[in-house]
């Protein structure tokens, strides 16, 4: 079968910069801090989703990606492609690292709808795909979920891209998560709120605040005002889209330790939750708040900050439960 254009098969995409999926508006990068612009170049959460006719033996994907250095101890794992069907992992294929290559993923003979999670840390660019026997078609379009956050949303310390909490919750809910998490970022940058306002989305989650404790310290009053401003800008493009605010999850070192401006993470968390509840009570019935503090215990943290796989799964379950309640009125 001939090679197919990957564009109709891409999911989790926010913007394209040429043929490269990116996670910030390429025409508006100059207003972003350099660290966010850098993280936005990685296609976190971008996937290939397709339907395969019964009897299709495999899908071949031609791609371009960064090659890990020869001394990288995880070099053999860097070009890992994971094939999922619904909530079930079908298998993983490890391609030899190369700047441009073709990977072949075997499919079950019964066909169905499949998702390929790419080796996102290597900045992969899908170039083409084709069926081996049978045929492929783009997967049905699902409701689009815009997920803004920091390194926890980006999926740090999950052992696979598919194990991050947005990817897991997306599978549980049948949504198309667009991962707009930026490691070290999500400090209430208002240009990002305007980026979100310009994106198409059926539901939105804002999950930030922990980097306002130490990386760029904030006061509780500042975060309260910033959350209100951030939501206000998002609402310019999404006046009635269901929006969930997830406040920071447990960070033991920060809970009762004051930052450079005198705020603890507990105080910052409460300010964020209060801002969301005040906005809802002032006339935004589609805005909801999920307190992050009780969701994880120390045993769910890999390094005292980022969740391990069990923590990502637990966080995904809590967010999925909250969003089911948000989405239920609209079916």
GROMACS .gro file of C-alpha atoms in nm:
model
  331
    1UNK     CA    1   0.000   0.000   0.000
    2UNK     CA    2   0.121   0.353  -0.070
    3UNK     CA    3   0.240   0.593   0.200
    4UNK     CA    4  -0.027   0.815   0.359
    5UNK     CA    5  -0.002   1.174   0.480
    6UNK     CA    6   0.014   1.156   0.864
    7UNK     CA    7  -0.178   1.481   0.922
    8UNK     CA    8  -0.530   1.325   0.933
    9UNK     CA    9  -0.401   1.065   1.181
   10UNK     CA   10  -0.238   1.306   1.428
   11UNK     CA   11  -0.405   1.358   1.765
   12UNK     CA   12  -0.306   1.570   2.063
   13UNK     CA   13  -0.181   1.845   1.834
   14UNK     CA   14  -0.200   2.213   1.920
   15UNK     CA   15  -0.007   2.383   1.638
   16UNK     CA   16   0.211   2.278   1.346
   17UNK     CA   17   0.534   2.459   1.263
   18UNK     CA   18   0.581   2.330   0.911
   19UNK     CA   19   0.554   1.954   0.953
   20UNK     CA   20   0.656   1.967   1.320
   21UNK     CA   21   0.391   1.947   1.597
   22UNK     CA   22   0.460   2.215   1.859
   23UNK     CA   23   0.284   2.324   2.178
   24UNK     CA   24   0.293   2.703   2.158
   25UNK     CA   25   0.179   2.936   1.883
   26UNK     CA   26   0.484   2.961   1.652
   27UNK     CA   27   0.375   3.313   1.554
   28UNK     CA   28   0.372   3.432   1.916
   29UNK     CA   29   0.686   3.285   2.075
   30UNK     CA   30   0.855   3.618   2.145
   31UNK     CA   31   0.618   3.687   2.435
   32UNK     CA   32   0.698   3.359   2.611
   33UNK     CA   33   0.981   3.292   2.856
   34UNK     CA   34   1.264   3.102   2.686
   35UNK     CA   35   1.215   2.788   2.898
   36UNK     CA   36   0.851   2.752   2.792
   37UNK     CA   37   0.932   2.815   2.426
   38UNK     CA   38   1.199   2.545   2.451
   39UNK     CA   39   0.967   2.288   2.611
   40UNK     CA   40   0.694   2.371   2.359
   41UNK     CA   41   0.917   2.236   2.081
   42UNK     CA   42   0.871   1.883   2.221
   43UNK     CA   43   0.554   1.713   2.091
   44UNK     CA   44   0.442   1.589   2.434
   45UNK     CA   45   0.118   1.395   2.406
   46UNK     CA   46   0.110   1.391   2.025
   47UNK     CA   47  -0.011   1.054   1.896
   48UNK     CA   48  -0.102   0.864   1.581
   49UNK     CA   49  -0.455   0.721   1.591
   50UNK     CA   50  -0.601   0.501   1.318
   51UNK     CA   51  -0.857   0.239   1.237
   52UNK     CA   52  -0.723  -0.085   1.089
   53UNK     CA   53  -0.934  -0.317   0.876
   54UNK     CA   54  -0.947  -0.682   0.985
   55UNK     CA   55  -0.650  -0.871   0.846
   56UNK     CA   56  -0.416  -0.571   0.853
   57UNK     CA   57  -0.091  -0.726   0.972
   58UNK     CA   58   0.104  -0.415   1.072
   59UNK     CA   59   0.136  -0.041   1.039
   60UNK     CA   60   0.461   0.113   0.919
   61UNK     CA   61   0.552   0.463   1.035
   62UNK     CA   62   0.823   0.669   0.872
   63UNK     CA   63   0.953   0.934   1.108
   64UNK     CA   64   1.231   1.178   1.189
   65UNK     CA   65   1.366   1.206   1.545
   66UNK     CA   66   1.665   1.314   1.751
   67UNK     CA   67   1.928   1.047   1.811
   68UNK     CA   68   2.054   0.996   2.167
   69UNK     CA   69   2.427   1.018   2.228
   70UNK     CA   70   2.643   0.703   2.216
   71UNK     CA   71   2.701   0.720   2.592
   72UNK     CA   72   2.334   0.755   2.684
   73UNK     CA   73   2.263   0.457   2.915
   74UNK     CA   74   1.902   0.448   2.791
   75UNK     CA   75   1.992   0.480   2.424
   76UNK     CA   76   1.823   0.150   2.333
   77UNK     CA   77   1.495   0.270   2.488
   78UNK     CA   78   1.482   0.620   2.342
   79UNK     CA   79   1.299   0.524   2.021
   80UNK     CA   80   1.018   0.326   2.185
   81UNK     CA   81   0.678   0.317   2.011
   82UNK     CA   82   0.382   0.196   2.219
   83UNK     CA   83   0.069   0.056   2.053
   84UNK     CA   84  -0.256   0.083   2.250
   85UNK     CA   85  -0.611  -0.029   2.177
   86UNK     CA   86  -0.849   0.159   2.403
   87UNK     CA   87  -0.720   0.120   2.758
   88UNK     CA   88  -0.508  -0.186   2.673
   89UNK     CA   89  -0.140  -0.185   2.585
   90UNK     CA   90  -0.096  -0.410   2.281
   91UNK     CA   91   0.284  -0.394   2.272
   92UNK     CA   92   0.598  -0.185   2.247
   93UNK     CA   93   0.848  -0.172   1.962
   94UNK     CA   94   1.203  -0.043   2.007
   95UNK     CA   95   1.350   0.099   1.688
   96UNK     CA   96   1.728   0.140   1.649
   97UNK     CA   97   1.795   0.514   1.697
   98UNK     CA   98   1.841   0.688   1.361
   99UNK     CA   99   1.774   1.043   1.237
  100UNK     CA  100   1.512   0.908   0.996
  101UNK     CA  101   1.374   0.556   0.992
  102UNK     CA  102   1.071   0.333   0.944
  103UNK     CA  103   0.926   0.138   1.236
  104UNK     CA  104   0.683  -0.150   1.191
  105UNK     CA  105   0.420  -0.222   1.457
  106UNK     CA  106   0.238  -0.556   1.445
  107UNK     CA  107  -0.141  -0.542   1.478
  108UNK     CA  108  -0.393  -0.795   1.612
  109UNK     CA  109  -0.570  -0.970   1.322
  110UNK     CA  110  -0.918  -0.858   1.430
  111UNK     CA  111  -0.853  -0.492   1.346
  112UNK     CA  112  -0.998  -0.200   1.538
  113UNK     CA  113  -0.895   0.149   1.648
  114UNK     CA  114  -0.538   0.194   1.771
  115UNK     CA  115  -0.316   0.463   1.920
  116UNK     CA  116   0.060   0.490   1.873
  117UNK     CA  117   0.242   0.682   2.145
  118UNK     CA  118   0.562   0.827   2.003
  119UNK     CA  119   0.905   0.867   2.171
  120UNK     CA  120   0.818   1.227   2.250
  121UNK     CA  121   1.144   1.309   2.431
  122UNK     CA  122   1.327   1.271   2.099
  123UNK     CA  123   1.109   1.533   1.927
  124UNK     CA  124   0.970   1.290   1.666
  125UNK     CA  125   0.808   1.416   1.346
  126UNK     CA  126   0.579   1.162   1.175
  127UNK     CA  127   0.642   1.174   0.800
  128UNK     CA  128   0.413   0.904   0.657
  129UNK     CA  129   0.238   0.577   0.745
  130UNK     CA  130   0.098   0.279   0.560
  131UNK     CA  131  -0.070  -0.055   0.619
  132UNK     CA  132   0.090  -0.393   0.566
  133UNK     CA  133  -0.204  -0.586   0.424
  134UNK     CA  134  -0.555  -0.454   0.482
  135UNK     CA  135  -0.600  -0.079   0.515
  136UNK     CA  136  -0.588   0.221   0.748
  137UNK     CA  137  -0.821   0.513   0.807
  138UNK     CA  138  -0.802   0.805   1.050
  139UNK     CA  139  -0.956   0.728   1.388
  140UNK     CA  140  -1.284   0.900   1.475
  141UNK     CA  141  -1.239   1.250   1.612
  142UNK     CA  142  -1.296   1.269   1.988
  143UNK     CA  143  -1.380   1.572   2.206
  144UNK     CA  144  -1.069   1.786   2.246
  145UNK     CA  145  -0.930   1.840   2.598
  146UNK     CA  146  -0.682   2.125   2.649
  147UNK     CA  147  -0.461   2.041   2.950
  148UNK     CA  148  -0.240   2.326   3.074
  149UNK     CA  149   0.014   2.268   3.347
  150UNK     CA  150   0.377   2.219   3.449
  151UNK     CA  151   0.617   1.922   3.449
  152UNK     CA  152   0.363   1.706   3.631
  153UNK     CA  153   0.117   1.758   3.345
  154UNK     CA  154   0.400   1.708   3.096
  155UNK     CA  155   0.437   1.362   3.248
  156UNK     CA  156   0.770   1.374   3.432
  157UNK     CA  157   0.867   1.052   3.608
  158UNK     CA  158   0.601   0.847   3.433
  159UNK     CA  159   0.794   0.559   3.280
  160UNK     CA  160   0.617   0.593   2.943
  161UNK     CA  161   0.439   0.878   2.765
  162UNK     CA  162   0.119   0.675   2.774
  163UNK     CA  163   0.136   0.662   3.156
  164UNK     CA  164   0.119   1.038   3.215
  165UNK     CA  165  -0.196   1.147   3.393
  166UNK     CA  166  -0.341   1.342   3.094
  167UNK     CA  167  -0.288   1.045   2.860
  168UNK     CA  168  -0.440   0.804   3.111
  169UNK     CA  169  -0.739   1.024   3.193
  170UNK     CA  170  -0.793   1.084   2.822
  171UNK     CA  171  -0.824   0.710   2.764
  172UNK     CA  172  -1.063   0.672   3.058
  173UNK     CA  173  -1.289   0.949   2.929
  174UNK     CA  174  -1.262   0.897   2.553
  175UNK     CA  175  -1.114   1.247   2.508
  176UNK     CA  176  -0.835   1.374   2.286
  177UNK     CA  177  -0.591   1.531   2.537
  178UNK     CA  178  -0.376   1.816   2.405
  179UNK     CA  179  -0.085   1.830   2.651
  180UNK     CA  180   0.011   2.191   2.719
  181UNK     CA  181   0.231   2.115   3.018
  182UNK     CA  182   0.568   2.291   3.036
  183UNK     CA  183   0.835   2.165   3.274
  184UNK     CA  184   0.948   2.451   3.497
  185UNK     CA  185   0.675   2.674   3.359
  186UNK     CA  186   0.301   2.717   3.414
  187UNK     CA  187   0.360   3.008   3.650
  188UNK     CA  188   0.053   3.196   3.535
  189UNK     CA  189   0.205   3.332   3.212
  190UNK     CA  190  -0.078   3.537   3.062
  191UNK     CA  191   0.033   3.497   2.697
  192UNK     CA  192  -0.032   3.124   2.740
  193UNK     CA  193  -0.387   3.204   2.850
  194UNK     CA  194  -0.430   3.389   2.521
  195UNK     CA  195  -0.285   3.089   2.335
  196UNK     CA  196  -0.545   2.867   2.505
  197UNK     CA  197  -0.819   3.112   2.412
  198UNK     CA  198  -0.730   3.076   2.044
  199UNK     CA  199  -0.727   2.695   2.043
  200UNK     CA  200  -1.031   2.484   1.973
  201UNK     CA  201  -1.127   2.284   2.279
  202UNK     CA  202  -1.431   2.109   2.425
  203UNK     CA  203  -1.304   2.100   2.784
  204UNK     CA  204  -1.011   2.271   2.959
  205UNK     CA  205  -0.803   2.190   3.266
  206UNK     CA  206  -0.563   2.435   3.434
  207UNK     CA  207  -0.319   2.256   3.666
  208UNK     CA  208  -0.042   2.487   3.783
  209UNK     CA  209   0.096   2.660   4.092
  210UNK     CA  210   0.380   2.450   4.232
  211UNK     CA  211   0.641   2.648   4.036
  212UNK     CA  212   0.501   2.963   4.198
  213UNK     CA  213   0.641   2.840   4.529
  214UNK     CA  214   1.012   2.841   4.447
  215UNK     CA  215   1.109   2.859   4.081
  216UNK     CA  216   0.946   3.200   4.040
  217UNK     CA  217   0.818   3.276   4.392
  218UNK     CA  218   0.477   3.432   4.435
  219UNK     CA  219   0.256   3.549   4.717
  220UNK     CA  220  -0.091   3.409   4.778
  221UNK     CA  221  -0.248   3.743   4.681
  222UNK     CA  222  -0.049   3.748   4.355
  223UNK     CA  223  -0.156   3.395   4.264
  224UNK     CA  224  -0.519   3.469   4.347
  225UNK     CA  225  -0.516   3.770   4.114
  226UNK     CA  226  -0.321   3.584   3.844
  227UNK     CA  227  -0.563   3.291   3.838
  228UNK     CA  228  -0.852   3.531   3.795
  229UNK     CA  229  -0.669   3.711   3.513
  230UNK     CA  230  -0.563   3.384   3.347
  231UNK     CA  231  -0.916   3.245   3.351
  232UNK     CA  232  -1.052   3.577   3.226
  233UNK     CA  233  -0.827   3.565   2.920
  234UNK     CA  234  -0.911   3.198   2.851
  235UNK     CA  235  -1.279   3.285   2.874
  236UNK     CA  236  -1.242   3.539   2.593
  237UNK     CA  237  -1.214   3.242   2.356
  238UNK     CA  238  -1.409   2.987   2.560
  239UNK     CA  239  -1.691   3.171   2.739
  240UNK     CA  240  -1.888   2.858   2.831
  241UNK     CA  241  -1.644   2.569   2.781
  242UNK     CA  242  -1.625   2.341   3.087
  243UNK     CA  243  -1.311   2.444   3.276
  244UNK     CA  244  -1.153   2.257   3.568
  245UNK     CA  245  -0.893   2.417   3.796
  246UNK     CA  246  -0.665   2.158   3.958
  247UNK     CA  247  -0.462   2.310   4.241
  248UNK     CA  248  -0.108   2.184   4.322
  249UNK     CA  249  -0.068   1.827   4.441
  250UNK     CA  250   0.132   1.731   4.748
  251UNK     CA  251   0.490   1.860   4.770
  252UNK     CA  252   0.610   1.774   5.123
  253UNK     CA  253   0.906   2.012   5.133
  254UNK     CA  254   0.687   2.307   5.036
  255UNK     CA  255   0.364   2.252   5.226
  256UNK     CA  256   0.461   2.454   5.535
  257UNK     CA  257   0.790   2.610   5.423
  258UNK     CA  258   0.781   2.977   5.328
  259UNK     CA  259   0.924   3.080   4.993
  260UNK     CA  260   1.127   3.393   4.927
  261UNK     CA  261   0.811   3.605   4.945
  262UNK     CA  262   0.676   3.438   5.257
  263UNK     CA  263   0.414   3.202   5.110
  264UNK     CA  264   0.381   2.829   5.173
  265UNK     CA  265   0.249   2.595   4.906
  266UNK     CA  266  -0.054   2.533   5.128
  267UNK     CA  267  -0.133   2.905   5.115
  268UNK     CA  268  -0.078   2.921   4.740
  269UNK     CA  269  -0.304   2.621   4.688
  270UNK     CA  270  -0.582   2.777   4.892
  271UNK     CA  271  -0.549   3.104   4.698
  272UNK     CA  272  -0.582   2.922   4.367
  273UNK     CA  273  -0.887   2.729   4.486
  274UNK     CA  274  -1.046   3.044   4.629
  275UNK     CA  275  -0.997   3.228   4.300
  276UNK     CA  276  -1.173   2.950   4.112
  277UNK     CA  277  -1.462   2.929   4.356
  278UNK     CA  278  -1.505   3.306   4.360
  279UNK     CA  279  -1.520   3.317   3.980
  280UNK     CA  280  -1.778   3.038   3.979
  281UNK     CA  281  -1.993   3.214   4.240
  282UNK     CA  282  -1.967   3.541   4.046
  283UNK     CA  283  -2.136   3.393   3.743
  284UNK     CA  284  -1.922   3.126   3.577
  285UNK     CA  285  -2.129   2.808   3.620
  286UNK     CA  286  -1.898   2.609   3.391
  287UNK     CA  287  -1.591   2.657   3.613
  288UNK     CA  288  -1.505   2.386   3.866
  289UNK     CA  289  -1.227   2.333   4.120
  290UNK     CA  290  -1.052   2.008   4.214
  291UNK     CA  291  -0.829   2.049   4.524
  292UNK     CA  292  -0.498   1.878   4.450
  293UNK     CA  293  -0.363   1.854   4.804
  294UNK     CA  294  -0.545   1.535   4.913
  295UNK     CA  295  -0.502   1.343   4.586
  296UNK     CA  296  -0.153   1.197   4.638
  297UNK     CA  297   0.047   1.066   4.932
  298UNK     CA  298   0.425   1.059   4.974
  299UNK     CA  299   0.427   0.703   4.839
  300UNK     CA  300   0.296   0.833   4.505
  301UNK     CA  301   0.590   1.070   4.450
  302UNK     CA  302   0.904   0.960   4.268
  303UNK     CA  303   1.124   1.245   4.389
  304UNK     CA  304   0.920   1.440   4.640
  305UNK     CA  305   0.755   1.645   4.364
  306UNK     CA  306   0.668   1.444   4.052
  307UNK     CA  307   0.431   1.146   4.066
  308UNK     CA  308   0.553   0.796   3.989
  309UNK     CA  309   0.341   0.573   3.764
  310UNK     CA  310   0.106   0.490   4.053
  311UNK     CA  311   0.074   0.861   4.129
  312UNK     CA  312   0.001   0.949   3.768
  313UNK     CA  313  -0.266   0.676   3.759
  314UNK     CA  314  -0.421   0.800   4.083
  315UNK     CA  315  -0.420   1.160   3.961
  316UNK     CA  316  -0.572   1.053   3.629
  317UNK     CA  317  -0.852   0.873   3.810
  318UNK     CA  318  -0.934   1.175   4.025
  319UNK     CA  319  -0.935   1.414   3.728
  320UNK     CA  320  -1.144   1.170   3.523
  321UNK     CA  321  -1.400   1.147   3.804
  322UNK     CA  322  -1.415   1.527   3.828
  323UNK     CA  323  -1.453   1.571   3.453
  324UNK     CA  324  -1.726   1.308   3.431
  325UNK     CA  325  -1.929   1.529   3.663
  326UNK     CA  326  -1.845   1.838   3.456
  327UNK     CA  327  -1.928   1.676   3.122
  328UNK     CA  328  -2.235   1.479   3.230
  329UNK     CA  329  -2.489   1.762   3.173
  330UNK     CA  330  -2.390   1.769   2.806
  331UNK     CA  331  -2.375   1.392   2.775
   0.00000   0.00000   0.00000
